[in-house]
Amino acid sequence: MNRVLVVDDREENLYYLESLLQGHGVTVERARNGEEALEAARASPPDIVVSDLLMPVMDGYTLLRHWKADVALSPIPFVVYTATYTEAQDEELARELGADAFIVKPAEPDALLRRIREVYETTRSRPPERPRKPTGVEESGLEAYNRVLVRKLEKKMFQVEEANRALQVELEERTRAQEQLEHRAALLRIAGQVAQLGGWSIRLPERIVTWSDETCAIHDVPAGHQPTPEEAADYCLPEHRETLERAYEACMVRGKPFDLEASIVTAKGRRAWVRAIGEPMRDGDGAIVGVQGAIQDITDRKQLEQRLLRSQRMESIATLTGGMAHDLNNVLSPILLSLELLREDVSSQEARETISTIEECAQRGSDMVRQVLSFARGVGAERREVEIGQVVHDAGRVARDTFPDTIRFTASVASDLWSVYGDDTQIHQVLMNSFVNARDAMTEGGTLTVSVENVQIDEHYAAMSGTANPGPYARISVTDTGTGMPAEVLPHIFDPLFTTKAVGAGTGIGLATVATILRSHGGFVTVYSEVGRGTTFRFHFPARSEEGSARGPGAASERWQGGGAVVLVVDDEAAVRSITQQTLEAFGYKALTAADGEDALDILRKPRADIDVVVTDMTMPRMGGAELVGALRDATSDIPVLAVTGMGAGASGAAPNLPVSGRLAKPYTADELLDAVSAALASRRGDAEGEP
């Protein structure tokens, strides 16, 4: 036995038989179905054929029939080797069709090889047989063959149906599992939004950064944005960047997890605190392939912690200062009483002047103690109707008499001031504290301006400030032309013991006392400052106005009619944009909004953009108001621009050198906004009518 033809449609079966036979010196030829087998055998007859039964194109039974009917192939032994047709009637049919052997898979290799050799040796020694021709027996064999095929097909159909049912169940289970996964993913997404929690990863070696949508939201970038490693690092403030980078490297190199807090500046310039958690990503072999983790916006928590610490610190300070003030009063009271007695016993003018000096110093010390007590006890004093104008006059006289000649003091007091119910001593204290701070900020001299006026705080102003209640107020504005304060200092100026002055030059309780006095009167204070351009404090004391609340809607509606004019509001504060837009639209304007100068220019460049007035903040990220005005004027645009600033109207913060139509100081009332927009529109119409 030198050549064997193996017929099977499965590669693994062909490979197995080929390896087995070739290992014993037999040449093997392959065929994947009966049709290929007949073609190969007729071209080069083998010594023996080993064939499966279940095959495509032509199965083993049909091959056996054609094999035994072929004159050249009929003498060659035919071995059936099957794993499907294994029943007795299957073997009987194969024998009837002329099979020389019927072997059921799987068979032991030695037994299979021995059986094939036996068949070969047996058939080689027997006399040649005549080829089979169709007879009654053959026809009955075909009927049996058909019955076997039908039975096998029915069995296969049953198996297919069972498989389909199992597959359907599996698909339904997978669908339910997918729905559960999507539901859980939605819950996780919602939880991440509520908790301001996002995911991130850095994959090595390329350092590919991936951010979740919530991580993008925390950094104020569009969803789906994937930054470079350098861009991601740039969001972190310098004082925390090195710590974060060391933590990343330790995680990437040594697999050390980290959990730390850092401050960032978002793409919109917003400062935020975040908690970053990271751990190594590993492959199947345990090698580190990156870092993954979570990031959470904890700004609200940090602010709450700071407020709690301030509150605890203030409680401690109040206890300490209250005890100290009590002891100091016990020391100062006998001194002041003794001075009165001494004055009666001395006759020389020089001695009397000395006693007056001592009394003045002791009284000044008593005033300082009262200031400390006011701060420590939260201010509690007798209230009565106060003439604000007189208090300003008295405080101004002290400033003129005691401040250096290099500081020019000016005051403007409205003649029809509304009455204020409060403590004139404490209001005087508020003014003197602000005057002293202004003096200290103008070391090279300057102008200290005080103005007092009636203001009607409306819903618009209250919404912008976040600290005021609508109603009538007496507003005292104190503006200096000093050094100003940087943005990072402003949030802390009312904190107790916080001071930017040199050691020994300030106590750090002056402005804290001012804030306490304003709160005790039901008022509020706002401050606006720019480095090198000065500072404006505005103290608002609730007042009793004759006209009551703001003018009625009917009168306001008649006074301001937008007539569909289009106003573009440019401000990086979403709350300011929203309330300003609502106010304008309530009075007949059409309002568009932009978050900064670049967004505003994009709107103005649109072909159908027909903007009548631009109301723009001066200080914004990316492009501020000054740059926006410059771009408009470079484009020879004559659109009126209203410059909005946090500085007072008398300060330089509203960019006086810019070609603008008007200025607004934040926060502004609806009246002020509508008056300014109306005036800007009127000026534009006047210019148009005056053209030749």
XYZ file of C-alpha atoms in Angstrom:
692
model
C 0.000 0.000 0.000
C 1.815 3.019 -1.344
C -0.866 5.605 -2.173
C -4.027 6.419 -0.194
C -6.760 8.851 -1.250
C -8.284 10.549 1.814
C -11.689 12.222 1.272
C -12.985 14.596 3.982
C -14.334 18.173 4.060
C -12.724 19.045 7.429
C -9.135 20.226 7.403
C -8.301 18.781 10.817
C -9.434 15.304 9.725
C -7.384 15.489 6.532
C -4.351 16.638 8.482
C -4.730 13.836 11.055
C -4.982 11.031 8.494
C -2.241 12.501 6.353
C 0.136 12.717 9.332
C -0.707 9.196 10.476
C -0.239 7.545 7.076
C 2.814 9.535 5.998
C 4.429 8.645 9.302
C 4.297 5.014 8.152
C 5.723 5.657 4.689
C 2.449 6.016 2.791
C 1.838 8.736 0.221
C -1.423 10.601 0.788
C -3.579 12.482 -1.709
C -6.380 14.722 -0.502
C -9.948 15.422 -1.682
C -12.592 17.527 0.056
C -15.703 15.886 -1.454
C -16.789 13.006 -3.667
C -16.538 14.988 -6.879
C -12.891 15.912 -6.255
C -12.170 12.305 -5.238
C -13.541 10.813 -8.480
C -11.603 13.297 -10.580
C -8.338 12.619 -8.709
C -8.790 8.818 -8.722
C -9.573 8.641 -12.438
C -6.485 10.722 -13.181
C -4.251 8.585 -10.945
C -5.894 5.591 -9.248
C -4.830 5.093 -5.595
C -4.187 1.806 -3.790
C -7.074 2.435 -1.386
C -9.586 5.197 -0.574
C -10.621 6.302 2.948
C -13.739 8.496 2.788
C -16.070 10.359 5.128
C -19.815 10.172 4.416
C -21.156 13.637 5.287
C -19.638 16.096 2.788
C -20.829 18.926 0.546
C -21.204 18.732 -3.275
C -21.088 14.909 -3.300
C -21.415 12.872 -0.113
C -19.690 9.578 0.697
C -22.627 7.330 -0.235
C -22.877 8.861 -3.710
C -19.119 8.621 -4.138
C -19.289 4.934 -3.153
C -21.996 4.245 -5.759
C -20.009 5.965 -8.532
C -16.789 4.268 -7.353
C -18.203 0.763 -7.554
C -19.864 1.492 -10.891
C -16.572 2.561 -12.470
C -14.623 -0.251 -14.222
C -11.228 1.202 -13.337
C -12.039 2.125 -9.754
C -14.268 -0.739 -8.723
C -11.400 -3.103 -7.708
C -9.823 -0.454 -5.467
C -10.890 -1.012 -1.841
C -13.212 1.627 -0.318
C -13.093 2.281 3.449
C -15.837 4.375 5.076
C -14.574 6.461 8.030
C -17.432 8.469 9.591
C -18.472 10.227 12.781
C -22.013 11.073 11.636
C -23.505 7.928 10.146
C -22.807 5.575 13.011
C -25.934 3.469 13.312
C -26.293 -0.172 12.149
C -28.555 0.701 9.218
C -25.967 3.281 8.066
C -23.298 0.581 7.953
C -25.734 -1.834 6.276
C -26.396 0.679 3.498
C -22.671 1.246 3.004
C -22.070 -2.502 2.776
C -24.895 -2.875 0.242
C -23.314 -0.150 -1.893
C -19.975 -2.017 -1.855
C -17.966 -0.590 1.017
C -15.090 -2.854 2.017
C -14.954 -1.566 5.607
C -17.000 0.685 7.917
C -15.028 2.451 10.681
C -16.568 4.828 13.221
C -14.641 7.949 14.243
C -12.623 8.401 16.286
C -10.509 5.262 16.104
C -7.212 4.605 17.839
C -4.342 5.397 15.424
C -2.807 1.914 15.532
C -6.178 0.202 15.218
C -7.182 2.505 12.330
C -3.910 1.916 10.495
C -4.102 -1.844 11.087
C -7.695 -2.003 9.791
C -6.803 -0.064 6.620
C -3.877 -2.459 5.938
C -6.104 -5.491 6.536
C -8.666 -4.218 4.034
C -5.956 -3.538 1.503
C -4.370 -6.979 1.884
C -7.731 -8.767 1.802
C -9.058 -7.039 -1.317
C -5.755 -7.425 -3.153
C -5.884 -11.219 -2.883
C -9.519 -11.635 -3.970
C -10.551 -11.982 -7.626
C -11.662 -8.834 -9.447
C -15.324 -7.965 -9.202
C -17.518 -6.764 -11.982
C -18.641 -3.163 -11.723
C -22.031 -2.805 -10.090
C -24.936 -1.957 -12.423
C -28.295 -0.631 -11.381
C -30.530 -3.588 -10.436
C -33.518 -4.128 -8.229
C -31.146 -4.603 -5.328
C -29.385 -1.388 -6.321
C -32.699 0.421 -6.561
C -33.689 -0.865 -3.128
C -30.287 0.337 -1.901
C -31.051 3.751 -3.287
C -34.349 3.745 -1.437
C -32.494 2.830 1.742
C -29.978 5.552 0.963
C -32.758 8.091 0.549
C -34.313 6.976 3.829
C -30.972 7.401 5.578
C -30.550 10.840 4.063
C -34.070 11.890 5.082
C -33.487 10.594 8.599
C -30.171 12.409 8.793
C -31.717 15.577 7.406
C -34.547 15.384 9.922
C -32.018 14.875 12.683
C -29.945 17.772 11.399
C -33.064 19.951 11.107
C -33.922 19.104 14.692
C -30.376 19.967 15.757
C -30.551 23.226 13.785
C -33.882 24.106 15.394
C -32.453 23.330 18.829
C -29.400 25.444 18.000
C -31.661 28.278 16.755
C -33.712 28.154 19.943
C -30.542 28.201 22.031
C -29.192 31.050 19.914
C -32.448 32.985 20.316
C -32.265 32.554 24.075
C -28.644 33.658 24.026
C -29.505 36.685 21.884
C -32.314 37.648 24.241
C -29.965 37.290 27.201
C -27.335 39.371 25.427
C -29.954 42.014 24.578
C -31.027 42.179 28.201
C -27.401 42.318 29.312
C -26.713 45.103 26.782
C -29.744 47.045 28.009
C -28.557 46.620 31.586
C -25.079 47.791 30.623
C -26.503 50.828 28.818
C -28.741 51.563 31.806
C -25.805 51.298 34.186
C -23.682 53.432 31.872
C -26.438 56.078 31.848
C -26.628 55.961 35.649
C -22.844 56.274 35.873
C -22.919 59.176 33.408
C -25.610 60.960 35.440
C -23.749 60.221 38.673
C -20.570 61.600 37.104
C -22.375 64.778 36.085
C -23.890 65.234 39.550
C -20.603 64.477 41.297
C -18.627 66.382 38.616
C -16.532 63.254 38.164
C -14.799 62.309 34.929
C -12.422 59.641 33.665
C -9.074 59.880 31.901
C -6.216 57.712 30.701
C -2.682 58.068 29.308
C -1.542 55.136 27.156
C 2.136 54.347 26.670
C 4.481 54.575 24.875
C 2.879 57.299 22.714
C 1.318 58.982 25.783
C -2.076 59.179 24.119
C -4.464 61.098 26.398
C -8.155 60.191 26.524
C -10.746 62.303 28.378
C -14.369 61.474 29.106
C -17.033 64.063 28.311
C -17.305 64.986 32.009
C -13.541 65.544 32.191
C -13.896 67.849 29.186
C -16.703 69.706 30.991
C -14.514 70.166 34.083
C -11.843 71.810 31.878
C -14.451 73.876 29.923
C -13.560 72.282 26.568
C -15.990 70.717 24.049
C -17.064 67.111 24.613
C -14.849 64.643 22.750
C -11.773 66.871 22.921
C -8.616 64.802 23.425
C -5.648 66.941 24.485
C -1.955 66.362 24.090
C -0.018 65.540 27.299
C 1.487 69.042 27.229
C -1.943 70.690 26.880
C -3.360 68.605 29.733
C -0.456 69.610 31.988
C -0.824 73.306 31.118
C -4.269 73.464 32.765
C -2.660 72.859 36.157
C -1.353 75.884 38.049
C 2.475 76.020 38.303
C 2.512 75.476 42.063
C 0.819 72.074 41.660
C 2.066 71.010 38.215
C 5.358 69.535 39.406
C 3.596 67.455 42.080
C 1.165 66.046 39.510
C 3.903 65.266 37.000
C 5.942 63.431 39.654
C 2.862 61.410 40.610
C 2.220 60.478 36.953
C 5.820 59.403 36.417
C 5.841 57.326 39.623
C 2.660 55.594 38.482
C 3.977 54.972 34.955
C 7.411 53.739 36.022
C 6.836 52.044 39.396
C 3.085 51.433 39.276
C 2.478 53.610 42.330
C -1.172 54.808 42.574
C -1.862 58.413 43.579
C -4.689 60.486 45.032
C -4.056 64.218 45.287
C -5.671 67.652 44.960
C -4.587 70.477 42.653
C -5.858 73.781 41.316
C -6.390 74.372 37.588
C -7.331 77.177 35.238
C -9.887 76.004 32.669
C -10.027 76.917 28.994
C -12.419 79.763 29.909
C -10.098 81.157 32.578
C -12.129 79.754 35.475
C -10.080 78.702 38.504
C -11.110 75.361 39.992
C -9.930 72.756 42.460
C -9.816 69.124 41.330
C -9.093 65.762 42.905
C -7.032 63.488 40.639
C -6.871 59.725 41.240
C -4.637 57.465 39.145
C -3.511 53.847 38.950
C -1.408 51.861 36.449
C -2.885 50.075 33.418
C -1.316 46.633 32.862
C -1.365 44.128 29.995
C -1.770 40.355 30.298
C 1.852 39.943 31.341
C 1.564 42.558 34.089
C 3.620 45.197 32.256
C 2.536 48.833 32.720
C 1.002 50.154 29.495
C -0.387 53.430 30.821
C -2.161 55.253 33.609
C -5.911 55.602 34.115
C -8.032 57.253 36.740
C -10.697 59.787 37.642
C -10.869 63.536 38.149
C -13.457 65.379 40.230
C -14.285 69.075 40.478
C -14.096 69.796 44.222
C -14.248 73.595 43.987
C -17.500 73.809 45.961
C -16.093 71.564 48.686
C -12.874 73.561 48.954
C -14.814 76.809 49.180
C -17.013 75.326 51.887
C -13.921 74.165 53.780
C -12.417 77.638 53.512
C -15.625 79.257 54.765
C -15.727 76.793 57.655
C -12.108 77.539 58.550
C -12.817 81.256 58.377
C -15.838 80.828 60.604
C -13.847 78.826 63.132
C -11.014 81.345 62.981
C -13.438 84.218 63.494
C -14.970 82.478 66.513
C -11.520 82.059 68.028
C -10.569 85.643 67.234
C -13.860 86.936 68.625
C -13.251 85.130 71.896
C -9.679 86.380 72.091
C -10.379 89.995 71.098
C -13.443 90.211 73.328
C -11.359 89.288 76.363
C -8.547 91.650 75.363
C -10.950 94.544 74.765
C -12.570 94.017 78.141
C -9.186 94.175 79.891
C -8.106 97.229 77.880
C -11.297 99.064 78.792
C -10.570 98.344 82.424
C -7.156 99.974 81.942
C -8.362 102.984 79.899
C -11.401 103.903 82.006
C -9.391 104.942 85.132
C -6.978 106.897 82.916
C -9.784 108.931 81.318
C -11.445 109.572 84.693
C -8.134 110.594 86.281
C -7.416 113.067 83.496
C -10.593 114.974 84.279
C -9.502 115.302 87.915
C -5.975 116.335 86.947
C -7.242 119.029 84.595
C -9.022 120.716 87.539
C -5.897 120.675 89.708
C -3.405 122.126 87.235
C -3.188 125.766 86.287
C -0.418 126.020 83.721
C -1.337 126.024 80.074
C 1.510 123.679 79.234
C 0.271 121.078 81.726
C -3.274 121.368 80.402
C -2.036 120.759 76.843
C -0.130 117.699 78.060
C -3.287 116.379 79.743
C -5.261 117.001 76.519
C -2.690 115.056 74.556
C -2.861 112.150 76.996
C -6.670 112.275 76.900
C -6.682 112.295 73.108
C -4.397 109.251 72.973
C -6.461 107.415 75.582
C -9.653 108.249 73.690
C -8.079 106.991 70.492
C -7.204 103.783 72.310
C -10.826 103.555 73.506
C -12.050 103.959 69.933
C -9.737 101.156 68.839
C -11.126 98.939 71.596
C -14.661 99.734 70.433
C -13.690 98.753 66.895
C -12.316 95.443 68.143
C -15.486 94.821 70.179
C -17.677 95.663 67.195
C -15.834 93.083 65.149
C -15.730 90.452 67.902
C -19.400 90.720 68.910
C -20.808 91.038 65.402
C -21.780 94.690 65.924
C -24.659 95.563 68.125
C -25.493 99.186 68.790
C -28.400 101.576 69.118
C -29.985 102.462 65.756
C -31.607 105.763 64.789
C -32.166 107.872 61.702
C -28.807 108.930 60.274
C -27.942 111.843 58.017
C -25.479 110.145 55.715
C -24.378 113.465 54.228
C -23.324 114.775 57.623
C -21.377 111.584 58.418
C -19.520 111.900 55.105
C -18.818 115.574 55.837
C -17.366 114.756 59.292
C -15.216 111.900 57.996
C -14.043 114.042 55.087
C -12.957 116.811 57.433
C -10.782 114.345 59.352
C -9.249 113.119 56.097
C -8.476 116.644 54.869
C -6.901 117.594 58.198
C -4.763 114.482 58.647
C -3.906 113.103 55.200
C -0.779 114.253 53.320
C -1.109 117.270 51.037
C -0.278 115.024 48.074
C -3.710 113.426 48.405
C -6.582 115.463 46.988
C -9.964 114.830 48.619
C -13.250 115.532 46.813
C -16.802 114.775 47.901
C -20.143 114.863 46.137
C -23.339 114.431 48.165
C -26.793 114.387 46.597
C -29.139 117.009 48.001
C -32.166 114.744 48.298
C -30.652 111.748 50.088
C -33.048 109.184 51.479
C -32.943 108.533 55.196
C -30.936 105.630 56.638
C -31.735 103.890 59.902
C -28.515 102.845 61.617
C -25.561 103.749 63.830
C -23.770 106.922 62.713
C -20.618 105.983 64.678
C -20.313 102.688 62.863
C -20.990 104.304 59.475
C -18.282 106.854 60.314
C -16.001 103.918 61.135
C -16.728 102.337 57.743
C -15.709 105.552 55.975
C -12.548 106.097 58.002
C -11.379 102.521 57.402
C -11.851 102.920 53.657
C -10.186 106.378 53.690
C -7.130 105.019 55.505
C -6.813 102.119 53.080
C -7.072 104.562 50.173
C -4.395 106.770 51.721
C -2.052 103.800 52.168
C -2.609 102.782 48.528
C -1.579 106.258 47.252
C 1.968 106.482 48.578
C 2.908 108.887 45.759
C -0.254 110.933 46.146
C -3.484 110.899 44.164
C -7.187 111.643 44.396
C -9.658 110.270 46.919
C -13.217 110.719 45.663
C -16.340 110.190 47.752
C -19.852 110.342 46.339
C -23.192 109.697 48.000
C -26.377 109.073 46.027
C -29.725 107.365 46.102
C -29.904 104.096 44.159
C -32.834 101.849 43.480
C -31.548 98.268 43.361
C -33.733 96.318 40.972
C -33.973 92.612 40.222
C -31.408 92.993 37.445
C -28.750 94.488 39.739
C -29.539 92.023 42.528
C -29.164 89.057 40.170
C -25.796 90.348 38.916
C -24.332 91.084 42.360
C -25.554 87.923 44.089
C -25.475 89.671 47.512
C -28.096 92.429 47.271
C -31.829 92.500 47.793
C -33.963 94.756 45.583
C -35.029 98.051 47.133
C -33.879 101.626 47.911
C -30.329 102.212 49.166
C -28.033 105.074 50.048
C -24.775 104.310 48.258
C -21.424 105.712 49.369
C -18.673 105.270 46.761
C -15.036 105.676 47.808
C -12.599 105.712 44.890
C -8.832 106.099 44.966
C -6.224 106.327 42.231
C -3.742 104.130 44.066
C -1.901 100.916 43.292
C -4.988 98.720 43.084
C -5.219 95.056 44.018
C -4.573 91.894 41.963
C -7.466 89.529 41.279
C -6.165 86.824 43.629
C -6.225 89.248 46.603
C -9.813 90.509 46.202
C -11.592 87.387 47.545
C -9.689 87.666 50.841
C -9.743 91.376 51.723
C -12.684 90.981 54.119
C -11.098 88.014 55.914
C -10.098 88.747 59.509
C -6.358 89.329 60.003
C -5.753 89.342 56.246
C -3.562 92.251 55.169
C -1.217 93.074 52.302
C 0.538 95.757 54.318
C 3.969 95.411 55.857
C 4.341 93.911 59.319
C 3.231 96.477 61.890
C 1.480 98.658 59.286
C -1.945 97.026 59.470
C -4.016 94.814 61.771
C -6.098 93.030 59.170
C -9.401 93.650 60.985
C -10.414 96.986 59.414
C -12.209 95.628 56.345
C -13.478 92.611 58.288
C -15.165 95.107 60.647
C -16.528 97.050 57.653
C -18.147 93.901 56.251
C -19.604 93.085 59.665
C -21.079 96.590 60.034
C -22.654 96.444 56.553
C -24.207 93.050 57.266
C -25.578 94.260 60.603
C -27.299 97.175 58.804
C -28.794 94.829 56.190
C -26.574 96.317 53.500
C -23.695 95.088 51.384
C -20.355 96.216 50.010
C -18.836 95.731 46.563
C -15.255 96.377 45.569
C -13.642 96.775 42.152
C -9.922 97.108 41.642
C -7.298 96.896 38.933
C -3.568 96.879 39.481
C -2.144 100.319 38.748
C -5.588 101.874 38.182
C -7.047 102.208 41.654
C -9.890 100.804 43.730
C -13.560 101.616 44.287
C -15.534 100.550 47.355
C -19.313 100.954 47.286
C -21.149 100.776 50.592
C -24.907 100.231 50.310
C -27.109 101.052 53.318
C -30.845 100.245 53.123
C -32.825 103.489 52.932
C -36.385 104.764 53.198
C -37.382 106.358 49.916
C -40.364 108.612 49.358
C -41.123 107.044 45.993
C -41.059 103.468 47.303
C -39.755 100.803 44.986
C -38.739 101.141 41.378
C -40.982 103.005 38.954
C -43.907 101.004 37.713
C -43.738 98.858 34.629
C -46.093 101.092 32.712
C -43.872 104.147 33.066
C -40.744 102.155 32.327
C -42.344 100.617 29.275
C -43.219 104.058 27.904
C -39.743 105.411 28.581
C -37.775 102.617 26.921
C -38.996 101.058 23.732
C -36.375 98.964 21.969
C -38.329 98.777 18.766
C -36.595 95.575 17.743
C -33.080 97.099 17.842
C -30.395 94.399 18.064
C -27.956 94.518 21.003
C -24.920 92.229 21.249
C -24.025 91.522 24.906
C -20.399 90.388 25.361
C -19.382 89.079 28.788
C -17.532 86.026 30.068
C -19.948 85.670 33.021
C -22.928 83.535 31.964
C -25.183 85.021 34.678
C -24.466 88.582 33.494
C -25.168 87.663 29.864
C -28.422 85.925 30.769
C -29.939 88.624 32.998
C -28.870 91.420 30.621
C -30.398 89.594 27.672
C -33.667 89.041 29.564
C -33.860 92.703 30.571
C -33.268 93.985 27.042
C -35.794 91.612 25.506
C -38.382 92.587 28.130
C -38.243 96.151 26.744
C -38.507 95.365 23.059
C -34.875 94.765 22.098
C -33.490 91.709 20.376
C -30.418 90.535 22.326
C -27.575 88.291 21.176
C -24.798 87.089 23.477
C -21.105 86.223 23.191
C -18.684 84.869 25.815
C -15.677 86.962 24.719
C -14.351 89.233 22.014
C -13.550 86.430 19.572
C -17.087 85.013 19.787
C -18.448 88.543 19.298
C -16.371 89.071 16.151
C -17.609 85.742 14.758
C -21.188 86.995 15.173
C -20.420 90.430 13.730
C -18.734 88.910 10.659
C -21.801 86.928 9.638
C -23.278 88.203 6.357
C -26.713 89.011 7.817
C -25.455 90.361 11.154
C -27.207 93.695 11.763
C -26.067 94.770 15.225
C -27.201 98.197 16.454
C -25.296 98.369 19.767
C -22.500 96.337 21.391
C -22.401 96.115 25.206
C -19.040 94.607 26.159
C -17.154 93.871 29.343
C -13.591 95.161 29.346
C -11.892 92.225 31.086
C -12.411 88.810 29.447
C -10.258 85.783 28.504
C -9.005 85.268 24.969
C -10.066 88.745 23.754
C -11.092 91.584 26.059
C -13.271 94.602 25.392
C -10.438 96.946 24.412
C -9.223 94.509 21.727
C -12.808 94.063 20.490
C -13.323 97.817 20.157
C -9.996 98.117 18.354
C -10.965 95.362 15.910
C -14.307 97.060 15.214
C -12.719 100.428 14.586
C -10.011 98.870 12.382
C -12.853 97.474 10.300
C -14.291 101.017 10.078
C -17.413 99.874 11.900
C -19.565 102.669 13.333
C -21.536 100.407 15.685
C -21.906 102.160 19.076
C -20.068 100.353 21.874
C -20.867 100.543 25.591
C -17.832 99.712 27.749
C -18.635 97.796 30.943
C -16.147 97.769 33.806
C -15.938 96.819 37.431
C -14.372 100.185 38.295
C -16.445 103.143 39.439
C -17.718 105.697 36.982
C -15.124 108.191 38.112
C -12.202 105.835 37.733
C -10.207 104.983 34.678
C -11.276 101.417 34.523
C -13.742 102.019 31.688
C -10.903 102.705 29.238
C -11.472 106.470 28.694
C -9.186 106.603 25.664
C -11.211 104.074 23.704
C -13.671 105.344 21.072
C -16.805 104.130 22.863
C -20.277 105.654 23.076
C -20.765 105.190 26.795
C -19.725 103.385 29.944
C -21.426 101.194 32.528
C -20.120 100.185 35.940
C -20.872 96.690 37.235
C -23.267 95.801 38.612
C -25.715 98.088 36.837
C -29.458 98.466 37.230
C -31.975 97.951 34.449
C -32.507 101.747 34.361
C -28.798 102.374 33.852
C -28.543 99.720 31.153
C -31.599 100.905 29.237
C -30.606 104.576 29.526
C -27.128 103.820 28.168
C -28.402 101.679 25.262
C -31.059 104.257 24.410
C -28.469 107.054 24.413
C -26.141 105.028 22.194
C -28.930 104.406 19.690
C -29.875 108.090 19.750
C -26.270 109.133 19.068
C -26.078 106.762 16.116
C -29.315 108.111 14.645
C -28.030 111.639 15.159
C -24.808 110.862 13.314
C -26.745 109.275 10.459
C -29.073 112.293 10.137
C -26.117 114.679 10.136
C -24.435 112.976 7.183
C -24.566 114.857 3.862
